[in-house]
């Protein structure tokens, strides 16, 4: 296998490795994304409220009578005092003064009774006026309540329809999500199968059959730093040396957490992971888009078929030749 054939082979391996990585990213976040994009239940409407105001309060006859009685007893006390004073003062020669006191007490008593009666009549008149106004407005109150109930009923009917539509939408969304989940599993399986078939040709040593190593080795070959895999000047040796010197990072978990750190020395891997992350985010934001998921599955199928065609075509080149 010459250097160009090796470069093409490693490129295909790299592309499938990043394809499997992308499919795994989508699969890992799929259920969380499905939950996040699930149709939202419609909010229950705010219903109008209304009530008929209570009628005006009747005058408290007991309190009015009690007040009048209190004033009556006060006046009566003055009257008794005046009469008693008249009898008492007859022995002292002050009968005229006591008659005056008794007369004033009698007048006060009559005045209190008349005032209490008038106050009660005024309160009754005010109550009747308020009652008449209330009865005049009662029809308007009842009409407004009827309008409010009609509007609330329309809102309830609309909300019930929205709930039915929501249930149907959720059922459809769940069915689509299950179909898309199966599509993802199928696409990932086809990419893994194609990658496995390439690795089974035995061109890349098992230790380096992973995304980080293959992408870094591809960059060595594509940049001209190496033109072979093995030997002191081969890609394996250069990769191991740069790992020991911490020039490159070999752990994918570390790379994904500190992606910017590999931009200079492992640019191919940096670019591929960035692109895969964008693609996975795009797929996860398209839950429910059957066309997009179908296209993704078709692309994975095409890669699988193309890989098998490539392996078959290159068999005669690889057989019996060194790497």
CSV table of C-alpha atoms in Angstrom, one decimal:
chain,number,residue,atom,x,y,z
A,1,UNK,CA,0.0,0.0,0.0
A,2,UNK,CA,1.5,3.3,-1.1
A,3,UNK,CA,1.3,6.5,0.9
A,4,UNK,CA,-1.7,7.8,-1.0
A,5,UNK,CA,-3.6,4.6,-0.6
A,6,UNK,CA,-2.8,4.6,3.1
A,7,UNK,CA,-3.9,8.2,3.5
A,8,UNK,CA,-7.3,7.3,1.8
A,9,UNK,CA,-7.8,4.3,4.0
A,10,UNK,CA,-7.0,6.3,7.2
A,11,UNK,CA,-9.3,9.1,6.1
A,12,UNK,CA,-12.2,6.7,5.7
A,13,UNK,CA,-11.5,5.2,9.1
A,14,UNK,CA,-11.4,8.7,10.6
A,15,UNK,CA,-14.7,9.7,9.0
A,16,UNK,CA,-16.4,6.6,10.3
A,17,UNK,CA,-14.9,7.1,13.8
A,18,UNK,CA,-16.3,10.6,13.9
A,19,UNK,CA,-19.6,9.3,12.5
A,20,UNK,CA,-19.9,6.8,15.3
A,21,UNK,CA,-18.9,9.5,17.8
A,22,UNK,CA,-21.6,11.8,16.5
A,23,UNK,CA,-24.2,9.1,16.6
A,24,UNK,CA,-23.3,8.3,20.2
A,25,UNK,CA,-23.6,12.0,21.1
A,26,UNK,CA,-27.1,12.1,19.6
A,27,UNK,CA,-28.1,8.8,21.3
A,28,UNK,CA,-26.8,10.0,24.7
A,29,UNK,CA,-28.8,13.2,24.6
A,30,UNK,CA,-31.8,11.9,22.7
A,31,UNK,CA,-34.2,11.2,25.6
A,32,UNK,CA,-33.4,14.5,27.4
A,33,UNK,CA,-34.0,16.3,24.1
A,34,UNK,CA,-37.3,14.4,23.5
A,35,UNK,CA,-38.4,15.5,27.0
A,36,UNK,CA,-37.3,19.1,26.3
A,37,UNK,CA,-39.2,19.4,23.0
A,38,UNK,CA,-42.3,17.6,24.1
A,39,UNK,CA,-45.5,19.6,23.3
A,40,UNK,CA,-46.5,21.8,26.2
A,41,UNK,CA,-49.9,21.4,27.8
A,42,UNK,CA,-52.1,24.4,27.2
A,43,UNK,CA,-52.6,26.6,30.2
A,44,UNK,CA,-56.0,26.7,31.7
A,45,UNK,CA,-57.7,30.0,31.0
A,46,UNK,CA,-58.4,32.6,33.6
A,47,UNK,CA,-62.2,32.7,34.2
A,48,UNK,CA,-64.1,35.8,34.9
A,49,UNK,CA,-65.8,36.1,38.3
A,50,UNK,CA,-68.9,38.0,39.2
A,51,UNK,CA,-71.5,38.1,42.0
A,52,UNK,CA,-74.7,40.0,42.8
A,53,UNK,CA,-74.0,42.5,45.5
A,54,UNK,CA,-76.0,42.0,48.7
A,55,UNK,CA,-79.1,44.2,49.3
A,56,UNK,CA,-78.8,47.2,51.7
A,57,UNK,CA,-78.9,46.4,55.3
A,58,UNK,CA,-82.2,47.1,57.1
A,59,UNK,CA,-82.1,49.6,60.0
A,60,UNK,CA,-81.4,48.0,63.3
A,61,UNK,CA,-84.7,48.6,65.0
A,62,UNK,CA,-83.5,47.0,68.2
A,63,UNK,CA,-80.6,49.4,68.5
A,64,UNK,CA,-82.7,52.4,67.6
A,65,UNK,CA,-85.3,51.4,70.2
A,66,UNK,CA,-82.6,50.9,72.7
A,67,UNK,CA,-81.2,54.3,72.2
A,68,UNK,CA,-84.7,55.9,72.4
A,69,UNK,CA,-85.4,53.9,75.6
A,70,UNK,CA,-82.1,55.1,77.1
A,71,UNK,CA,-82.9,58.7,76.4
A,72,UNK,CA,-86.5,58.1,77.7
A,73,UNK,CA,-85.2,56.8,81.0
A,74,UNK,CA,-82.8,59.7,81.4
A,75,UNK,CA,-85.6,62.1,80.8
A,76,UNK,CA,-87.8,60.1,83.2
A,77,UNK,CA,-85.1,60.4,85.8
A,78,UNK,CA,-85.1,64.1,85.5
A,79,UNK,CA,-88.9,64.1,85.8
A,80,UNK,CA,-88.8,62.0,89.0
A,81,UNK,CA,-86.1,64.1,90.4
A,82,UNK,CA,-88.1,67.2,89.6
A,83,UNK,CA,-91.2,65.9,91.2
A,84,UNK,CA,-89.3,64.6,94.2
A,85,UNK,CA,-87.5,67.9,94.4
A,86,UNK,CA,-90.9,69.7,94.4
A,87,UNK,CA,-92.2,67.6,97.4
A,88,UNK,CA,-88.9,68.0,99.2
A,89,UNK,CA,-88.6,71.7,98.8
A,90,UNK,CA,-92.2,72.4,100.0
A,91,UNK,CA,-90.8,72.2,103.5
A,92,UNK,CA,-88.0,74.6,102.6
A,93,UNK,CA,-90.0,77.2,100.7
A,94,UNK,CA,-88.5,76.5,97.3
A,95,UNK,CA,-91.6,75.1,95.5
A,96,UNK,CA,-91.4,77.5,92.5
A,97,UNK,CA,-87.9,76.3,91.5
A,98,UNK,CA,-88.8,72.7,91.7
A,99,UNK,CA,-91.9,73.2,89.6
A,100,UNK,CA,-89.6,74.7,86.9
A,101,UNK,CA,-87.3,71.7,87.1
A,102,UNK,CA,-90.2,69.2,86.8
A,103,UNK,CA,-91.5,71.1,83.8
A,104,UNK,CA,-88.2,71.1,82.1
A,105,UNK,CA,-87.8,67.4,82.7
A,106,UNK,CA,-91.2,66.7,81.2
A,107,UNK,CA,-90.4,68.8,78.1
A,108,UNK,CA,-87.1,66.9,77.7
A,109,UNK,CA,-88.9,63.6,77.9
A,110,UNK,CA,-91.3,64.6,75.2
A,111,UNK,CA,-88.5,66.0,73.0
A,112,UNK,CA,-86.5,62.8,73.3
A,113,UNK,CA,-89.4,60.6,72.3
A,114,UNK,CA,-90.2,62.9,69.3
A,115,UNK,CA,-86.6,62.9,68.2
A,116,UNK,CA,-86.3,59.1,68.4
A,117,UNK,CA,-89.4,58.7,66.3
A,118,UNK,CA,-88.1,61.1,63.6
A,119,UNK,CA,-84.7,59.4,63.5
A,120,UNK,CA,-86.3,56.0,63.0
A,121,UNK,CA,-88.5,57.4,60.2
A,122,UNK,CA,-85.5,58.9,58.5
A,123,UNK,CA,-83.5,55.7,58.7
A,124,UNK,CA,-86.5,53.8,57.3
A,125,UNK,CA,-86.8,56.3,54.4
A,126,UNK,CA,-83.1,55.9,53.6
A,127,UNK,CA,-83.4,52.2,53.7
A,128,UNK,CA,-86.4,52.2,51.3
A,129,UNK,CA,-84.5,54.5,48.9
A,130,UNK,CA,-81.5,52.2,48.9
A,131,UNK,CA,-83.7,49.1,48.5
A,132,UNK,CA,-85.4,50.7,45.5
A,133,UNK,CA,-82.1,51.5,43.9
A,134,UNK,CA,-80.9,48.0,44.5
A,135,UNK,CA,-84.0,46.4,43.0
A,136,UNK,CA,-83.7,48.7,40.0
A,137,UNK,CA,-80.0,47.6,39.4
A,138,UNK,CA,-80.7,43.9,40.2
A,139,UNK,CA,-81.7,43.2,36.6
A,140,UNK,CA,-78.4,44.6,35.4
A,141,UNK,CA,-76.4,42.6,37.9
A,142,UNK,CA,-78.2,39.4,36.8
A,143,UNK,CA,-77.6,40.2,33.1
A,144,UNK,CA,-73.9,40.7,33.7
A,145,UNK,CA,-73.6,37.5,35.6
A,146,UNK,CA,-75.3,35.7,32.6
A,147,UNK,CA,-72.7,37.3,30.3
A,148,UNK,CA,-69.8,36.3,32.5
A,149,UNK,CA,-71.1,32.7,32.7
A,150,UNK,CA,-71.5,32.6,28.9
A,151,UNK,CA,-67.9,33.9,28.4
A,152,UNK,CA,-66.5,31.4,30.9
A,153,UNK,CA,-68.4,28.5,29.2
A,154,UNK,CA,-66.8,29.5,25.9
A,155,UNK,CA,-63.4,29.4,27.5
A,156,UNK,CA,-64.1,26.0,29.1
A,157,UNK,CA,-65.2,24.6,25.7
A,158,UNK,CA,-62.2,26.0,24.0
A,159,UNK,CA,-59.9,24.6,26.7
A,160,UNK,CA,-61.4,21.1,26.4
A,161,UNK,CA,-60.7,21.2,22.6
A,162,UNK,CA,-57.2,22.3,23.3
A,163,UNK,CA,-56.7,19.4,25.7
A,164,UNK,CA,-58.0,16.9,23.1
A,165,UNK,CA,-55.6,18.4,20.5
A,166,UNK,CA,-52.8,18.3,23.0
A,167,UNK,CA,-53.3,14.6,23.8
A,168,UNK,CA,-53.3,13.8,20.0
A,169,UNK,CA,-50.2,15.9,19.5
A,170,UNK,CA,-48.4,14.1,22.4
A,171,UNK,CA,-49.4,10.7,21.1
A,172,UNK,CA,-48.1,11.6,17.6
A,173,UNK,CA,-44.9,13.1,19.1
A,174,UNK,CA,-44.2,9.9,21.1
A,175,UNK,CA,-44.7,7.7,18.0
A,176,UNK,CA,-42.4,9.9,16.0
A,177,UNK,CA,-39.8,9.9,18.8
A,178,UNK,CA,-39.8,6.1,19.0
A,179,UNK,CA,-39.4,5.9,15.3
A,180,UNK,CA,-36.5,8.4,15.3
A,181,UNK,CA,-34.9,6.5,18.2
A,182,UNK,CA,-35.0,3.3,16.1
A,183,UNK,CA,-33.5,5.3,13.2
A,184,UNK,CA,-30.6,6.5,15.3
A,185,UNK,CA,-29.9,3.0,16.6
A,186,UNK,CA,-29.9,1.6,13.0
A,187,UNK,CA,-27.7,4.4,11.7
A,188,UNK,CA,-25.2,3.9,14.5
A,189,UNK,CA,-25.2,0.2,14.0
A,190,UNK,CA,-24.4,0.6,10.2
A,191,UNK,CA,-21.6,3.1,10.9
A,192,UNK,CA,-20.1,0.7,13.5
A,193,UNK,CA,-20.4,-2.2,11.2
A,194,UNK,CA,-18.6,-0.3,8.4
A,195,UNK,CA,-15.9,0.8,10.8
A,196,UNK,CA,-15.4,-2.7,12.1
A,197,UNK,CA,-15.1,-4.1,8.6
A,198,UNK,CA,-12.3,-1.5,7.8
A,199,UNK,CA,-10.4,-2.4,11.0
A,200,UNK,CA,-10.7,-6.1,10.3
A,201,UNK,CA,-8.5,-5.6,7.3
A,202,UNK,CA,-5.7,-5.4,9.9
A,203,UNK,CA,-4.0,-2.3,8.5
A,204,UNK,CA,-4.2,-0.3,11.7
A,205,UNK,CA,-2.8,-1.9,14.9
A,206,UNK,CA,-5.6,-2.5,17.5
A,207,UNK,CA,-4.0,-0.1,20.0
A,208,UNK,CA,-4.6,2.8,17.7
A,209,UNK,CA,-8.1,1.8,16.6
A,210,UNK,CA,-9.9,4.8,18.2
A,211,UNK,CA,-11.0,8.3,17.3
A,212,UNK,CA,-8.2,10.2,18.9
A,213,UNK,CA,-5.4,8.1,17.6
A,214,UNK,CA,-6.8,7.7,14.0
A,215,UNK,CA,-7.5,11.4,13.7
A,216,UNK,CA,-4.0,12.4,14.9
A,217,UNK,CA,-2.3,9.8,12.7
A,218,UNK,CA,-4.4,11.1,9.7
A,219,UNK,CA,-3.1,14.6,10.4
A,220,UNK,CA,0.5,13.3,10.4
A,221,UNK,CA,0.0,11.6,7.0
A,222,UNK,CA,-2.0,14.4,5.4
A,223,UNK,CA,0.5,17.1,6.5
A,224,UNK,CA,3.5,15.0,5.2
A,225,UNK,CA,5.1,14.5,8.7
A,226,UNK,CA,4.8,10.8,8.0
A,227,UNK,CA,4.2,8.6,5.0
A,228,UNK,CA,3.8,5.2,6.8
A,229,UNK,CA,2.4,3.8,10.0
A,230,UNK,CA,5.3,1.7,11.4
A,231,UNK,CA,9.0,2.1,11.8
A,232,UNK,CA,11.1,4.8,13.6
A,233,UNK,CA,9.8,7.5,11.3
A,234,UNK,CA,6.2,6.1,11.2
A,235,UNK,CA,3.0,7.6,12.6
A,236,UNK,CA,2.8,5.2,15.5
A,237,UNK,CA,6.2,6.2,16.8
A,238,UNK,CA,5.5,10.0,16.4
A,239,UNK,CA,2.2,9.6,18.1
A,240,UNK,CA,3.7,7.8,21.1
A,241,UNK,CA,6.5,10.4,21.4
A,242,UNK,CA,4.1,13.3,21.4
A,243,UNK,CA,1.9,11.6,23.9
A,244,UNK,CA,4.9,11.2,26.3
A,245,UNK,CA,5.8,14.9,25.8
A,246,UNK,CA,2.2,16.0,26.4
A,247,UNK,CA,2.1,17.6,23.0
A,248,UNK,CA,-1.0,15.7,22.1
A,249,UNK,CA,-3.8,14.3,24.3
A,250,UNK,CA,-4.8,10.7,24.0
A,251,UNK,CA,-8.0,10.5,26.1
A,252,UNK,CA,-11.2,11.4,24.4
A,253,UNK,CA,-12.9,12.3,27.7
A,254,UNK,CA,-10.1,14.8,28.5
A,255,UNK,CA,-10.3,16.3,24.9
A,256,UNK,CA,-14.1,16.9,25.0
A,257,UNK,CA,-13.7,18.7,28.4
A,258,UNK,CA,-10.8,20.9,27.1
A,259,UNK,CA,-11.4,21.0,23.4
A,260,UNK,CA,-9.6,24.3,22.8
A,261,UNK,CA,-6.4,22.9,24.2
A,262,UNK,CA,-5.9,20.6,21.2
A,263,UNK,CA,-6.7,23.2,18.5
A,264,UNK,CA,-3.0,23.8,17.7
A,265,UNK,CA,-1.5,20.3,17.8
A,266,UNK,CA,-4.5,18.1,16.9
A,267,UNK,CA,-6.4,20.4,14.6
A,268,UNK,CA,-8.0,17.7,12.6
A,269,UNK,CA,-9.5,16.1,15.7
A,270,UNK,CA,-10.5,19.5,17.0
A,271,UNK,CA,-12.3,20.4,13.7
A,272,UNK,CA,-14.0,17.0,13.4
A,273,UNK,CA,-15.3,17.1,17.0
A,274,UNK,CA,-16.6,20.6,16.6
A,275,UNK,CA,-18.4,19.7,13.5
A,276,UNK,CA,-19.8,16.5,15.0
A,277,UNK,CA,-21.1,18.5,18.0
A,278,UNK,CA,-22.8,21.0,15.8
A,279,UNK,CA,-24.4,18.2,13.8
A,280,UNK,CA,-25.6,16.4,16.9
A,281,UNK,CA,-27.1,19.6,18.3
A,282,UNK,CA,-28.9,20.2,15.0
A,283,UNK,CA,-30.3,16.7,15.0
A,284,UNK,CA,-31.4,16.9,18.7
A,285,UNK,CA,-33.2,20.2,18.0
A,286,UNK,CA,-35.1,18.5,15.1
A,287,UNK,CA,-37.0,15.9,17.1
A,288,UNK,CA,-40.2,15.2,15.2
A,289,UNK,CA,-38.6,16.0,11.8
A,290,UNK,CA,-39.0,12.7,10.1
A,291,UNK,CA,-37.4,13.9,6.9
A,292,UNK,CA,-34.2,15.0,8.6
A,293,UNK,CA,-33.9,11.7,10.6
A,294,UNK,CA,-34.6,9.7,7.5
A,295,UNK,CA,-31.9,11.6,5.6
A,296,UNK,CA,-29.5,10.8,8.5
A,297,UNK,CA,-30.3,7.1,8.3
A,298,UNK,CA,-29.9,7.1,4.5
A,299,UNK,CA,-26.4,8.8,4.9
A,300,UNK,CA,-25.3,6.1,7.3
A,301,UNK,CA,-26.6,3.4,5.0
A,302,UNK,CA,-24.7,5.0,2.1
A,303,UNK,CA,-21.5,5.1,4.1
A,304,UNK,CA,-21.9,1.4,5.0
A,305,UNK,CA,-22.5,0.4,1.4
A,306,UNK,CA,-19.6,2.6,0.1
A,307,UNK,CA,-17.2,1.1,2.7
A,308,UNK,CA,-18.0,-2.4,1.6
A,309,UNK,CA,-17.5,-1.4,-2.0
A,310,UNK,CA,-14.2,0.3,-1.2
A,311,UNK,CA,-13.0,-2.8,0.7
A,312,UNK,CA,-13.9,-5.1,-2.1
A,313,UNK,CA,-12.3,-2.8,-4.7
A,314,UNK,CA,-9.0,-2.5,-2.7
A,315,UNK,CA,-8.7,-6.2,-1.8
A,316,UNK,CA,-6.4,-6.9,-4.7
A,317,UNK,CA,-4.2,-3.9,-3.7
A,318,UNK,CA,-3.8,-4.9,-0.1
A,319,UNK,CA,-3.3,-8.6,-0.5
A,320,UNK,CA,0.3,-9.5,-0.5
A,321,UNK,CA,1.6,-6.0,0.0
A,322,UNK,CA,3.3,-4.4,3.0
A,323,UNK,CA,1.9,-1.4,4.7
